PDB file of C-alpha atoms in Angstrom:
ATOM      1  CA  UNK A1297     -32.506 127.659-170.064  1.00 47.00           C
ATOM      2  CA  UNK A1298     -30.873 124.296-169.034  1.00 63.00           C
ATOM      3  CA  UNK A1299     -29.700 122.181-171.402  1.00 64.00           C
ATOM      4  CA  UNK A1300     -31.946 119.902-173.855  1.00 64.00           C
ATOM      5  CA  UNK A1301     -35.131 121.831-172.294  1.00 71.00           C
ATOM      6  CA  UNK A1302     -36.863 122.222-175.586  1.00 81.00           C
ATOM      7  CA  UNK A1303     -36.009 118.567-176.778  1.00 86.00           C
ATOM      8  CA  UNK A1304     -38.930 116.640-175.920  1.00 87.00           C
ATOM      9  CA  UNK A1305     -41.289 119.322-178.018  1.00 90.00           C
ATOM     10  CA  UNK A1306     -39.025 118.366-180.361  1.00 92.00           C
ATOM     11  CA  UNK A1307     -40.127 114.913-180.759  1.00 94.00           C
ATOM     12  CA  UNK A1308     -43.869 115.887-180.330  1.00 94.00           C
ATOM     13  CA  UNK A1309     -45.026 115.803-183.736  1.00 94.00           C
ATOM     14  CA  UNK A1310     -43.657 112.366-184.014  1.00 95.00           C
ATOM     15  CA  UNK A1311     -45.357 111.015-181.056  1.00 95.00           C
ATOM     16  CA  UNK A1312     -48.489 112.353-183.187  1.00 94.00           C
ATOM     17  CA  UNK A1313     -47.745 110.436-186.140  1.00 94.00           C
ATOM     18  CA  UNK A1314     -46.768 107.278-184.500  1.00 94.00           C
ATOM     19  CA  UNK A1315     -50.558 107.217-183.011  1.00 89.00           C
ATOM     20  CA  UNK A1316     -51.932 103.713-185.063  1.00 86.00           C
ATOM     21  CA  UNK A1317     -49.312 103.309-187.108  1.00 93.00           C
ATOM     22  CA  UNK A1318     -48.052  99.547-187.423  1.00 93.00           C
ATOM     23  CA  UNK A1319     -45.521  97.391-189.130  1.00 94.00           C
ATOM     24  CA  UNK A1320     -43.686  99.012-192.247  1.00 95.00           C
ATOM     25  CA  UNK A1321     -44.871 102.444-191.567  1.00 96.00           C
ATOM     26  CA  UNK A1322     -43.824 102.273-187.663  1.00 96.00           C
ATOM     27  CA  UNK A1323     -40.132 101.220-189.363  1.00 96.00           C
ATOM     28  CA  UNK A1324     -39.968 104.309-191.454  1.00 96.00           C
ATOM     29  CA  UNK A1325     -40.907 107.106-188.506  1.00 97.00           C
ATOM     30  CA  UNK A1326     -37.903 105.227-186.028  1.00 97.00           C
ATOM     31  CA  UNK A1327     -35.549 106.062-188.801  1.00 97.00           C
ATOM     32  CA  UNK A1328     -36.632 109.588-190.227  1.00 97.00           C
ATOM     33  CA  UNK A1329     -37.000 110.443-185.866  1.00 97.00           C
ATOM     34  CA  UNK A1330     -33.092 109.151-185.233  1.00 97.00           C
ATOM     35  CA  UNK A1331     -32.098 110.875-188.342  1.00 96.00           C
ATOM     36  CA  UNK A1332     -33.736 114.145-187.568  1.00 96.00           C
ATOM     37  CA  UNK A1333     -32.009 117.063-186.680  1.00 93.00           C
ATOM     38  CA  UNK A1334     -32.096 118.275-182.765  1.00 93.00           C
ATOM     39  CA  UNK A1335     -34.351 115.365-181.798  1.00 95.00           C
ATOM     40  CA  UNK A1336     -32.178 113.651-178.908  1.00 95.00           C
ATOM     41  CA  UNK A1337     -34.808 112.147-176.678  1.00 94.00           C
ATOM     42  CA  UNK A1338     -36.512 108.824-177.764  1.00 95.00           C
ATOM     43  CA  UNK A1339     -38.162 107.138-174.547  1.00 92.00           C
ATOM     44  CA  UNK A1340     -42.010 108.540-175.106  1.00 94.00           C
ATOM     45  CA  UNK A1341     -41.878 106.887-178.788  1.00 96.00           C
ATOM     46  CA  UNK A1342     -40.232 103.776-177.388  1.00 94.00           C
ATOM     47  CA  UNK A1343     -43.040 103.386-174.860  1.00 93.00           C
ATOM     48  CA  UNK A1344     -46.071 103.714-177.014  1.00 95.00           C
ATOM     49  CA  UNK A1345     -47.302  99.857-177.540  1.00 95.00           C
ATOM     50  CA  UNK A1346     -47.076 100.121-181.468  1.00 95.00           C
ATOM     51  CA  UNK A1347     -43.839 100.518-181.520  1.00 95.00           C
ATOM     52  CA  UNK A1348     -43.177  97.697-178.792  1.00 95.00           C
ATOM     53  CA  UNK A1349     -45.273  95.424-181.308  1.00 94.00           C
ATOM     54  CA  UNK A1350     -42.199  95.711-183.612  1.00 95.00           C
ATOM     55  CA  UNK A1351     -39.877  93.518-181.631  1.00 93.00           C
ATOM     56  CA  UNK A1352     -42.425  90.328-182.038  1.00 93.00           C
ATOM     57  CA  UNK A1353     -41.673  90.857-185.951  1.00 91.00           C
ATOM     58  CA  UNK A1354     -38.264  89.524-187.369  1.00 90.00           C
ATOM     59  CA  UNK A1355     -38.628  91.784-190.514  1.00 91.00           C
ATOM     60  CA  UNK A1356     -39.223  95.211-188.174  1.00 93.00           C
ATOM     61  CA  UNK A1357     -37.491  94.185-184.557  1.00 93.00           C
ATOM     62  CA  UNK A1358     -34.460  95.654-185.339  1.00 94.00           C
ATOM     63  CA  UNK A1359     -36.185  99.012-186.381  1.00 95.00           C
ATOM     64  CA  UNK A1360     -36.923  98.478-182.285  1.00 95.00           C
ATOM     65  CA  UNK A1361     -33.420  97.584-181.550  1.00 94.00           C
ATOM     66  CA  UNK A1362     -32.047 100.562-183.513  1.00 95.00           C
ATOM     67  CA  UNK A1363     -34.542 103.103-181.406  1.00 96.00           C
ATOM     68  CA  UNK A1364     -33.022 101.502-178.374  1.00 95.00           C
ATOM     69  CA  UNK A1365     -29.698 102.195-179.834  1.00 95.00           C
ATOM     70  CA  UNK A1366     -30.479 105.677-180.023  1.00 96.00           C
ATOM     71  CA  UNK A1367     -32.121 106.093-176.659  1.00 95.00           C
ATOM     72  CA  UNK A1368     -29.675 104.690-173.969  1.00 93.00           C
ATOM     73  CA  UNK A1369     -27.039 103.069-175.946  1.00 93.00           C
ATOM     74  CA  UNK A1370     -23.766 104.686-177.215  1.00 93.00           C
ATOM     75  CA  UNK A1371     -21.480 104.510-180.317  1.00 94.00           C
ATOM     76  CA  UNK A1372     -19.824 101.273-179.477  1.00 91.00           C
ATOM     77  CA  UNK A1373     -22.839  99.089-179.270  1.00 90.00           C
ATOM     78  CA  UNK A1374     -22.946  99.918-182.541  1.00 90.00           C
ATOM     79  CA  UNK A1375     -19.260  98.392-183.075  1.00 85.00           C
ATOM     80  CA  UNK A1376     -18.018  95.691-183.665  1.00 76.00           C
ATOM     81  CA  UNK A1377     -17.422  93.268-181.653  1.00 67.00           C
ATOM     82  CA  UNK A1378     -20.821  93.829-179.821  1.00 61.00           C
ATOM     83  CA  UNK A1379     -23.559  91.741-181.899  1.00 51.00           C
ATOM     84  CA  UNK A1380     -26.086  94.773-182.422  1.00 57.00           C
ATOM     85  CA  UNK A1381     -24.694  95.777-185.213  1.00 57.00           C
ATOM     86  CA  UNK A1382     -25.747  92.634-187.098  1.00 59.00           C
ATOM     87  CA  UNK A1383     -29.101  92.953-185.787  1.00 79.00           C
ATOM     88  CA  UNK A1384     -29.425  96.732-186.812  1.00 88.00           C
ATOM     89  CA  UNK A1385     -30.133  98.732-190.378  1.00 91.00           C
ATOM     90  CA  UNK A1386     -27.217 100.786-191.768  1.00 91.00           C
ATOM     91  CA  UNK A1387     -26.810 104.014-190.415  1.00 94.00           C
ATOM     92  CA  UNK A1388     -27.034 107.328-192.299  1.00 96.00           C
ATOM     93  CA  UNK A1389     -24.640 110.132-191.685  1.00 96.00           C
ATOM     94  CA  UNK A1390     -27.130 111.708-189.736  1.00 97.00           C
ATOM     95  CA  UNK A1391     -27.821 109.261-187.465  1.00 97.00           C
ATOM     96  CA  UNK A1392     -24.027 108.152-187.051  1.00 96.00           C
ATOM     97  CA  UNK A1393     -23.388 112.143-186.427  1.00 97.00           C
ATOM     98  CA  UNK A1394     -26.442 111.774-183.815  1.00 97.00           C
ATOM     99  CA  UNK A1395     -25.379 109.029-181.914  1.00 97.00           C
ATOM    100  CA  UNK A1396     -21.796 109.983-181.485  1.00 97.00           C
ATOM    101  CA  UNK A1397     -23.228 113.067-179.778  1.00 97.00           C
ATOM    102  CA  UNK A1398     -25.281 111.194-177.525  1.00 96.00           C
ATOM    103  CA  UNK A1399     -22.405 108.459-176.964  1.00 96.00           C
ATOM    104  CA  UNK A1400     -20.046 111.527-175.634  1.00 96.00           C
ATOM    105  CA  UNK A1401     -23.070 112.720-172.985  1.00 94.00           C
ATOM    106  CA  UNK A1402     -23.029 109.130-172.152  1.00 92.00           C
ATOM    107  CA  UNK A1403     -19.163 108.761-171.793  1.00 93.00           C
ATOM    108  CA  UNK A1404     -19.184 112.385-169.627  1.00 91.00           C
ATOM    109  CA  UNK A1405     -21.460 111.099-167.302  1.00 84.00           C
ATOM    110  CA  UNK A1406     -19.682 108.018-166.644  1.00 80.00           C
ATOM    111  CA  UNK A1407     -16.888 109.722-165.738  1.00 74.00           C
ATOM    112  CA  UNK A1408     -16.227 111.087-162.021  1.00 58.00           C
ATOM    113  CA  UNK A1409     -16.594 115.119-161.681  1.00 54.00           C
ATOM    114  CA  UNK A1410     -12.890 116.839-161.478  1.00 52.00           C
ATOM    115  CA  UNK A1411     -12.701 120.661-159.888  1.00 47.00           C
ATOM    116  CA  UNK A1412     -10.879 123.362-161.750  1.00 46.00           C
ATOM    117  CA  UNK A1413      -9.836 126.581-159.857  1.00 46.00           C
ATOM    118  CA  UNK A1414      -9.164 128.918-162.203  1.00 44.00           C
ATOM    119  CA  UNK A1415      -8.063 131.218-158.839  1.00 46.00           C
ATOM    120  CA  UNK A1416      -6.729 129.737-156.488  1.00 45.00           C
ATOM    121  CA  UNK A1417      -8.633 128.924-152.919  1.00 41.00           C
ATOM    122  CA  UNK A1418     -11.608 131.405-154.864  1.00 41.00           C
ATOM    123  CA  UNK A1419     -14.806 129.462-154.858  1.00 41.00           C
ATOM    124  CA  UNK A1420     -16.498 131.835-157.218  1.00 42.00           C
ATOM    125  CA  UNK A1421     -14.184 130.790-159.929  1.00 44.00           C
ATOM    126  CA  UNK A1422     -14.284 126.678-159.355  1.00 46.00           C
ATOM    127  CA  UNK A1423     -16.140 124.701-161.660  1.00 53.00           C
ATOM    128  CA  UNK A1424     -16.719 121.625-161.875  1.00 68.00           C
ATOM    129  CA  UNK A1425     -15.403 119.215-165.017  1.00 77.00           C
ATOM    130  CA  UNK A1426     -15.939 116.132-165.961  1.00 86.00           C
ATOM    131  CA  UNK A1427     -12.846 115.047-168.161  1.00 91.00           C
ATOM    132  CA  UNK A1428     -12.613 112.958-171.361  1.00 94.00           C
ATOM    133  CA  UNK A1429      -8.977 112.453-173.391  1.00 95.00           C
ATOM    134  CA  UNK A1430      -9.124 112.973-176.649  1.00 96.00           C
ATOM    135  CA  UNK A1431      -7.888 109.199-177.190  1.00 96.00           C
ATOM    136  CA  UNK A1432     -10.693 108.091-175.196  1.00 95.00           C
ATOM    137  CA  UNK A1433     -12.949 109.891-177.526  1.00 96.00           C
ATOM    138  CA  UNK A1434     -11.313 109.062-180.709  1.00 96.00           C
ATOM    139  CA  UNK A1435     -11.393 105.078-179.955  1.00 95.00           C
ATOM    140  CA  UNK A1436     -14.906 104.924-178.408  1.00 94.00           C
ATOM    141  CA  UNK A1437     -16.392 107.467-181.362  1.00 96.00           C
ATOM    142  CA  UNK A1438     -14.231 105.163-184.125  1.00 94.00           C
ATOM    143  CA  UNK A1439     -12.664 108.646-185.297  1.00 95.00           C
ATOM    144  CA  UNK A1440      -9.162 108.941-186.742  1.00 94.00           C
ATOM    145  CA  UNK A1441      -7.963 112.869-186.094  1.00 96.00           C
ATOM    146  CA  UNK A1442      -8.443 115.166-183.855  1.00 96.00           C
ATOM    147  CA  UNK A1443      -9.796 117.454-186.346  1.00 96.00           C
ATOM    148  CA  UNK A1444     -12.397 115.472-187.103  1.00 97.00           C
ATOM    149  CA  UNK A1445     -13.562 115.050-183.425  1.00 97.00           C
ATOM    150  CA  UNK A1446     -12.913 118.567-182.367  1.00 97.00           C
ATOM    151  CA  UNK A1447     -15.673 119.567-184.730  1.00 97.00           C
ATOM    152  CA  UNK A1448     -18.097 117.148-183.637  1.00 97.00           C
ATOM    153  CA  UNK A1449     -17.487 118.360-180.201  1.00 97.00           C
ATOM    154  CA  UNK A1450     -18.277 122.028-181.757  1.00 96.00           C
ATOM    155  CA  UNK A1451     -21.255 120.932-183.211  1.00 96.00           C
ATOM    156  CA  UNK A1452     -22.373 119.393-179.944  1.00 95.00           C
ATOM    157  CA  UNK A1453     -21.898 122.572-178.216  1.00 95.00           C
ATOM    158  CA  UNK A1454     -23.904 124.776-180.553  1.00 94.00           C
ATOM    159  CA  UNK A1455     -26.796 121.858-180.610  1.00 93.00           C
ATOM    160  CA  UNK A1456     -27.131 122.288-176.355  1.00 92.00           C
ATOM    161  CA  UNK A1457     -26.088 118.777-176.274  1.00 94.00           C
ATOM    162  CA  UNK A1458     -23.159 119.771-173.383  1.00 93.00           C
ATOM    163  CA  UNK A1459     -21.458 122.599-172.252  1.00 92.00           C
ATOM    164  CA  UNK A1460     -17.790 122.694-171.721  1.00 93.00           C
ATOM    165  CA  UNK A1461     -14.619 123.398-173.436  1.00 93.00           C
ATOM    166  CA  UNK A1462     -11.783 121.752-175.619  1.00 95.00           C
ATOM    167  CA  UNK A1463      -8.149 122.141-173.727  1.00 94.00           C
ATOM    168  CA  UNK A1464      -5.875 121.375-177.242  1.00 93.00           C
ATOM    169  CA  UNK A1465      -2.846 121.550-174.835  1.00 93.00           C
ATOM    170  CA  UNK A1466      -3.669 118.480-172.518  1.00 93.00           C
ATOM    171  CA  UNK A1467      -5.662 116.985-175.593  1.00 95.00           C
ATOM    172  CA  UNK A1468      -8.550 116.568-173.541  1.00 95.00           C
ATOM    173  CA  UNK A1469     -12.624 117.960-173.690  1.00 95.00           C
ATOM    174  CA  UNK A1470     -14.055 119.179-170.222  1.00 93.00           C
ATOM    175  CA  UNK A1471     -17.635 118.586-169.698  1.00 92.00           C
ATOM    176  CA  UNK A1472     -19.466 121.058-167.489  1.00 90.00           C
ATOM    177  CA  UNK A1473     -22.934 120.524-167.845  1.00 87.00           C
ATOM    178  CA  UNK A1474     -25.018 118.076-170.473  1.00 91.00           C
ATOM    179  CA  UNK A1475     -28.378 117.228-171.168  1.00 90.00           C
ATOM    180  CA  UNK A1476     -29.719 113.914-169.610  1.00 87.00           C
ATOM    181  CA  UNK A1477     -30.311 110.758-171.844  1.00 88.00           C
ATOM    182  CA  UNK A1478     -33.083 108.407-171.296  1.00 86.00           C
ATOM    183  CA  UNK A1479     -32.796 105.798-168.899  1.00 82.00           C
ATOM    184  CA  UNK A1480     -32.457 102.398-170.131  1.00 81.00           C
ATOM    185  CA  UNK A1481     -34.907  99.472-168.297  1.00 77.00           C
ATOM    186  CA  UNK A1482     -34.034  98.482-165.096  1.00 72.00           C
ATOM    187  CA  UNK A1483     -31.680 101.601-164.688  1.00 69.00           C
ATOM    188  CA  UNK A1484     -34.014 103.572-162.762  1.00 66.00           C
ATOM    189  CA  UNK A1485     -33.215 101.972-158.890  1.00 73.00           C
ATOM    190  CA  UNK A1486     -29.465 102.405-159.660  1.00 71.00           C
ATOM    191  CA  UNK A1487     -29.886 105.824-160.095  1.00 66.00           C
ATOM    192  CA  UNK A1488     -32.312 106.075-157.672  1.00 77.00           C
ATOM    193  CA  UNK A1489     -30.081 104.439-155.396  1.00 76.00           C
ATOM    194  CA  UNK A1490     -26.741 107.008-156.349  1.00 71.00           C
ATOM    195  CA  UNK A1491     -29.365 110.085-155.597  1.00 75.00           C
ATOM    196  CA  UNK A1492     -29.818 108.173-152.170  1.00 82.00           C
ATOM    197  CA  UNK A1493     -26.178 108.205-151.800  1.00 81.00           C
ATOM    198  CA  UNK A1494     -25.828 111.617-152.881  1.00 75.00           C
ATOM    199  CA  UNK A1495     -28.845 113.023-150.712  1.00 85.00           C
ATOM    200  CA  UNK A1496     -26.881 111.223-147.812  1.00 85.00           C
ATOM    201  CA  UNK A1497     -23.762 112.780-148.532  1.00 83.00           C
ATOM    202  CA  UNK A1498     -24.825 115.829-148.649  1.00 85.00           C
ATOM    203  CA  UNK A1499     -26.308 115.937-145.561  1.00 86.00           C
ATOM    204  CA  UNK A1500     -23.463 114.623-143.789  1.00 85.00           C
ATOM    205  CA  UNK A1501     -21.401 117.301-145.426  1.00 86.00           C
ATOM    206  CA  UNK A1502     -23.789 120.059-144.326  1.00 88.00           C
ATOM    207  CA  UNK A1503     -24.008 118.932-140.598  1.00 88.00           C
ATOM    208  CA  UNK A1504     -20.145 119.149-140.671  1.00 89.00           C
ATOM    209  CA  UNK A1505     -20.293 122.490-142.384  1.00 88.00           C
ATOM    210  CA  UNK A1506     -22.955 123.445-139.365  1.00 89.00           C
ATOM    211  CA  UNK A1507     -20.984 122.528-136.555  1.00 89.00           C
ATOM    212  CA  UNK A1508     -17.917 123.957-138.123  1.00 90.00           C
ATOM    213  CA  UNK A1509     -20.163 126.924-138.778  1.00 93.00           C
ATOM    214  CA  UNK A1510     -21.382 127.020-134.993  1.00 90.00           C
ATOM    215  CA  UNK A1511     -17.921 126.146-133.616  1.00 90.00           C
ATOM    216  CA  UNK A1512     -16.207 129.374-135.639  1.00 93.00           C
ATOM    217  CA  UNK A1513     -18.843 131.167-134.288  1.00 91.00           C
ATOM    218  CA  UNK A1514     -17.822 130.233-130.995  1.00 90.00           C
ATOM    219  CA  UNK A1515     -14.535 131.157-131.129  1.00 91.00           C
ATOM    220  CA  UNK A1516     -15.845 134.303-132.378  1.00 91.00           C
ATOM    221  CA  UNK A1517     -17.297 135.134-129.878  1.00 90.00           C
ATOM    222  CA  UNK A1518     -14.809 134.182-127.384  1.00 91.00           C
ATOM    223  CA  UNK A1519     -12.582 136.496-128.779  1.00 92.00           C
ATOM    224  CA  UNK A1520     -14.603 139.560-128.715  1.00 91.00           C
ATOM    225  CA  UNK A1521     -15.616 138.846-125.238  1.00 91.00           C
ATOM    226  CA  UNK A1522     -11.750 138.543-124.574  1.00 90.00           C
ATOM    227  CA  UNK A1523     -10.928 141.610-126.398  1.00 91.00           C
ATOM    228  CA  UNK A1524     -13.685 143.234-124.281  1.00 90.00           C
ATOM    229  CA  UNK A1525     -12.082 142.815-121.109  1.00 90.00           C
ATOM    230  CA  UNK A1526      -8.646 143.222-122.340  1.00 91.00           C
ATOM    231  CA  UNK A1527     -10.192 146.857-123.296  1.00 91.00           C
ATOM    232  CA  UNK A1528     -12.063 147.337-119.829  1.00 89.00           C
ATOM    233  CA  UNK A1529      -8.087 146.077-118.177  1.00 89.00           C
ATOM    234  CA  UNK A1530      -6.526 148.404-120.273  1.00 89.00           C
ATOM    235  CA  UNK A1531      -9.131 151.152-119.500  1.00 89.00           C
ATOM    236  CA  UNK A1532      -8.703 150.380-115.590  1.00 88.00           C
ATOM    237  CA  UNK A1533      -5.341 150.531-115.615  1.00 90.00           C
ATOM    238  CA  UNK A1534      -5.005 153.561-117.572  1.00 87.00           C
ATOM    239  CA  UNK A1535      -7.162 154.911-115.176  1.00 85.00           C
ATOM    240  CA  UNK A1536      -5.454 153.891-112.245  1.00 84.00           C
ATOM    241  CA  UNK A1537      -2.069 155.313-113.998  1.00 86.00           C
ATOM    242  CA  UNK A1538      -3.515 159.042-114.192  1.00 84.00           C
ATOM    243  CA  UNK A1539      -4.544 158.800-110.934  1.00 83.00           C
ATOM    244  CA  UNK A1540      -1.800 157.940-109.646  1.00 81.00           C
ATOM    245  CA  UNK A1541      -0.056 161.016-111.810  1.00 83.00           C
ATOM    246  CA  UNK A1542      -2.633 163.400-110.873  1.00 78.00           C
ATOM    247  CA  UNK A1543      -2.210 162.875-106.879  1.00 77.00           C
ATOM    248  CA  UNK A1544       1.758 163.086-107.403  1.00 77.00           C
ATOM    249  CA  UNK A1545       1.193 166.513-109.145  1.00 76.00           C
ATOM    250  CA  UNK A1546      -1.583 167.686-106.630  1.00 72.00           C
ATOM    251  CA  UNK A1547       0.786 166.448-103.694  1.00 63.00           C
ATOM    252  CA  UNK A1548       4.057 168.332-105.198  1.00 56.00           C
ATOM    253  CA  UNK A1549       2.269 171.391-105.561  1.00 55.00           C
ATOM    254  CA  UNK A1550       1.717 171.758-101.960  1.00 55.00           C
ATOM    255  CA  UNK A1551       4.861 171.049-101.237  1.00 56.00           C
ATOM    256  CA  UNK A1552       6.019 173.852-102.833  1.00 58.00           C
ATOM    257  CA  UNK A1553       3.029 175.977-101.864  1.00 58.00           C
ATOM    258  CA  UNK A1554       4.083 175.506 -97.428  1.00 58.00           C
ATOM    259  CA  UNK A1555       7.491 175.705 -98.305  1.00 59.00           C
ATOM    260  CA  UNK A1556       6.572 179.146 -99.934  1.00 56.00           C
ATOM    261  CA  UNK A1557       4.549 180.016 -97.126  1.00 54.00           C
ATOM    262  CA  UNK A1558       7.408 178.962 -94.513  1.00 59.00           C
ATOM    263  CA  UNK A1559       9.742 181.135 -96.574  1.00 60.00           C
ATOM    264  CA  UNK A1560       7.853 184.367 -96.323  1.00 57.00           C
ATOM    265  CA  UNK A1561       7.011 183.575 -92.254  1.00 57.00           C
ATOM    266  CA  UNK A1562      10.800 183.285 -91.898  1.00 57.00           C
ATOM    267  CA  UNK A1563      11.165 186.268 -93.734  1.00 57.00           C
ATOM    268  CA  UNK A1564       8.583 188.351 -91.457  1.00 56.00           C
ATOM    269  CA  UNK A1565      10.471 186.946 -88.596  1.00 53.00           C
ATOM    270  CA  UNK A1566      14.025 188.382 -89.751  1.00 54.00           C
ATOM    271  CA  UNK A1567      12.366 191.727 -90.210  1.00 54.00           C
ATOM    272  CA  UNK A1568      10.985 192.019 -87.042  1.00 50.00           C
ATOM    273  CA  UNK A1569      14.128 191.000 -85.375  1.00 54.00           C
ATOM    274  CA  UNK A1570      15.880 193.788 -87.296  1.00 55.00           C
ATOM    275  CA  UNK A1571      13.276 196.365 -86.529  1.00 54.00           C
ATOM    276  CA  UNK A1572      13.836 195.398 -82.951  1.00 52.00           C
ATOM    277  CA  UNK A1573      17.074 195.522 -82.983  1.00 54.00           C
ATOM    278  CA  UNK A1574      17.673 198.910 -84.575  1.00 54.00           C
ATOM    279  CA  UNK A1575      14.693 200.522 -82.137  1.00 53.00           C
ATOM    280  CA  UNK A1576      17.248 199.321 -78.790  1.00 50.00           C
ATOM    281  CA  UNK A1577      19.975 201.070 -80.859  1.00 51.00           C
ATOM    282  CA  UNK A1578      17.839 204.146 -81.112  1.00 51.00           C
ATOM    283  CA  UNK A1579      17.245 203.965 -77.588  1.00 50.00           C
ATOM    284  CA  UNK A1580      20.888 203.551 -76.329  1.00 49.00           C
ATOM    285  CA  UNK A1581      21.665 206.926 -78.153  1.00 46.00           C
TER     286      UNK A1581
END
């Protein structure tokens, strides 16, 4: 399940209740909906025109200004010296809790994407991190030990807020994966325009991946073709070797063979010639 899926059912029943309500009553659902637990998107409620009605009251605009807060904004608007905190109600632990956990999605996605190999050159084991300092964190969340942030990290983990993990050695958090916050007004083109940038990227990066792709696959293929005929060379000559072997060996061997054959004819030949001779001997006696 990706993260913050089940969030928006989350804030259904309030959408329900905000239906007609006005004024005082519209006041009390923005803060019992930022203070409740594992309610983390706002922009439905924010849209509905009831609630917009509350920014054309001075006693209930900031009840407006604090549900912007809470939608798009981050722990520091809350801060001095920005001026919303004059024009904002207190916050409760809960909400304070809530929107340092959205302030560190926002933070994470402000920050450019870092890749970790846990193995080297292994792309099954890269991953992807964006990377926030722990003194970062502490001065934009207004926290004073690392303790104390660690555990709101922890807490942000277990609530599907982000996925990543705390490194205590470099004293830094890396951010894998979080949910997505809701867009604040006028927002939408910019990131319309990054996903532009990104589509545009990526499809330069893939048509250089294709030709590299088609060019390896070239060479490829070149060198089978070239071990091929260094085989079918190889083969030849091999060939042309035993041949060349097999005629010596035939050749030799009949050599030997008339050599042989002379041998026993000059043999015959002495015999004869000393039956001859001994049969004139015979004859002289």
């Amino acid at each position: 399940m990706d993260l913050g899926s089940n969030f928006p059912a989350k804030l259904e029943p309030y959408l329900l209740m905000a239906k007609g309500l006005k004024g005082a009553a519209a006041a009390k659902l923005i803060q019992d909906v930022t203070s409740a637990p594992g309610v983390f998107v706002f922009s439905e409620l924010l849209e509905l025109p009831n609630i917009q009605e509350l920014g054309k009251s001075e006693q209930h605009e900031k009840y407006l200004s604090l549900l912007q807060l809470f939608s798009y904004r981050t722990y520091q608007d809350y801060l001095p010296p920005t001026a919303h905190k004059d024009f904002l109600p207190p916050l409760n632990e809960a909400q304070t809790t809530k929107l340092k956990h959205l302030s560190i999605v926002s933070l994470a996605s402000d920050r450019r994407v870092r890749t970790i190999d846990y193995q080297p050159y292994s792309l099954l084991t890269r991953t992807f991190y964006q990377i926030l300092p722990y003194a970062d964190l502490l001065e934009a969340l207004d926290m004073s030990t690392i303790r104390e942030l660690e555990d709101l990290i922890i807490d942000a983990i277990y609530l599907d807020i982000l996925r990543g993990k705390l490194d205590q050695k470099e004293q830094q958090l890396e951010v894998e994966y979080t949910m997505g916050r809701d867009l604040e007004p006028g927002k939408l083109e910019e990131v319309l325009a990054a996903l532009q940038n990104w589509a545009e990227t990526t499809s330069s990066v893939l048509a250089t991946l294709d030709a590299k792709i088609q060019e390896i696959a070239k060479e490829s293929e070149a060198a089978k073709q070239a071990a091929l005929e260094h085989e079918k060379a190889l083969q030849a000559t091999l060939k042309e070797v035993f041949e060349k072997q097999k005629e010596k060996s035939l050749g030799g061997g009949s050599m030997m063979n008339r050599r042989a054959v002379e041998r026993d004819r000059d043999g015959m030949l002495m015999d004869i010639d000393e039956d001859h001779g001994n049969g004139k001997n015979r004859n002289r006696k």
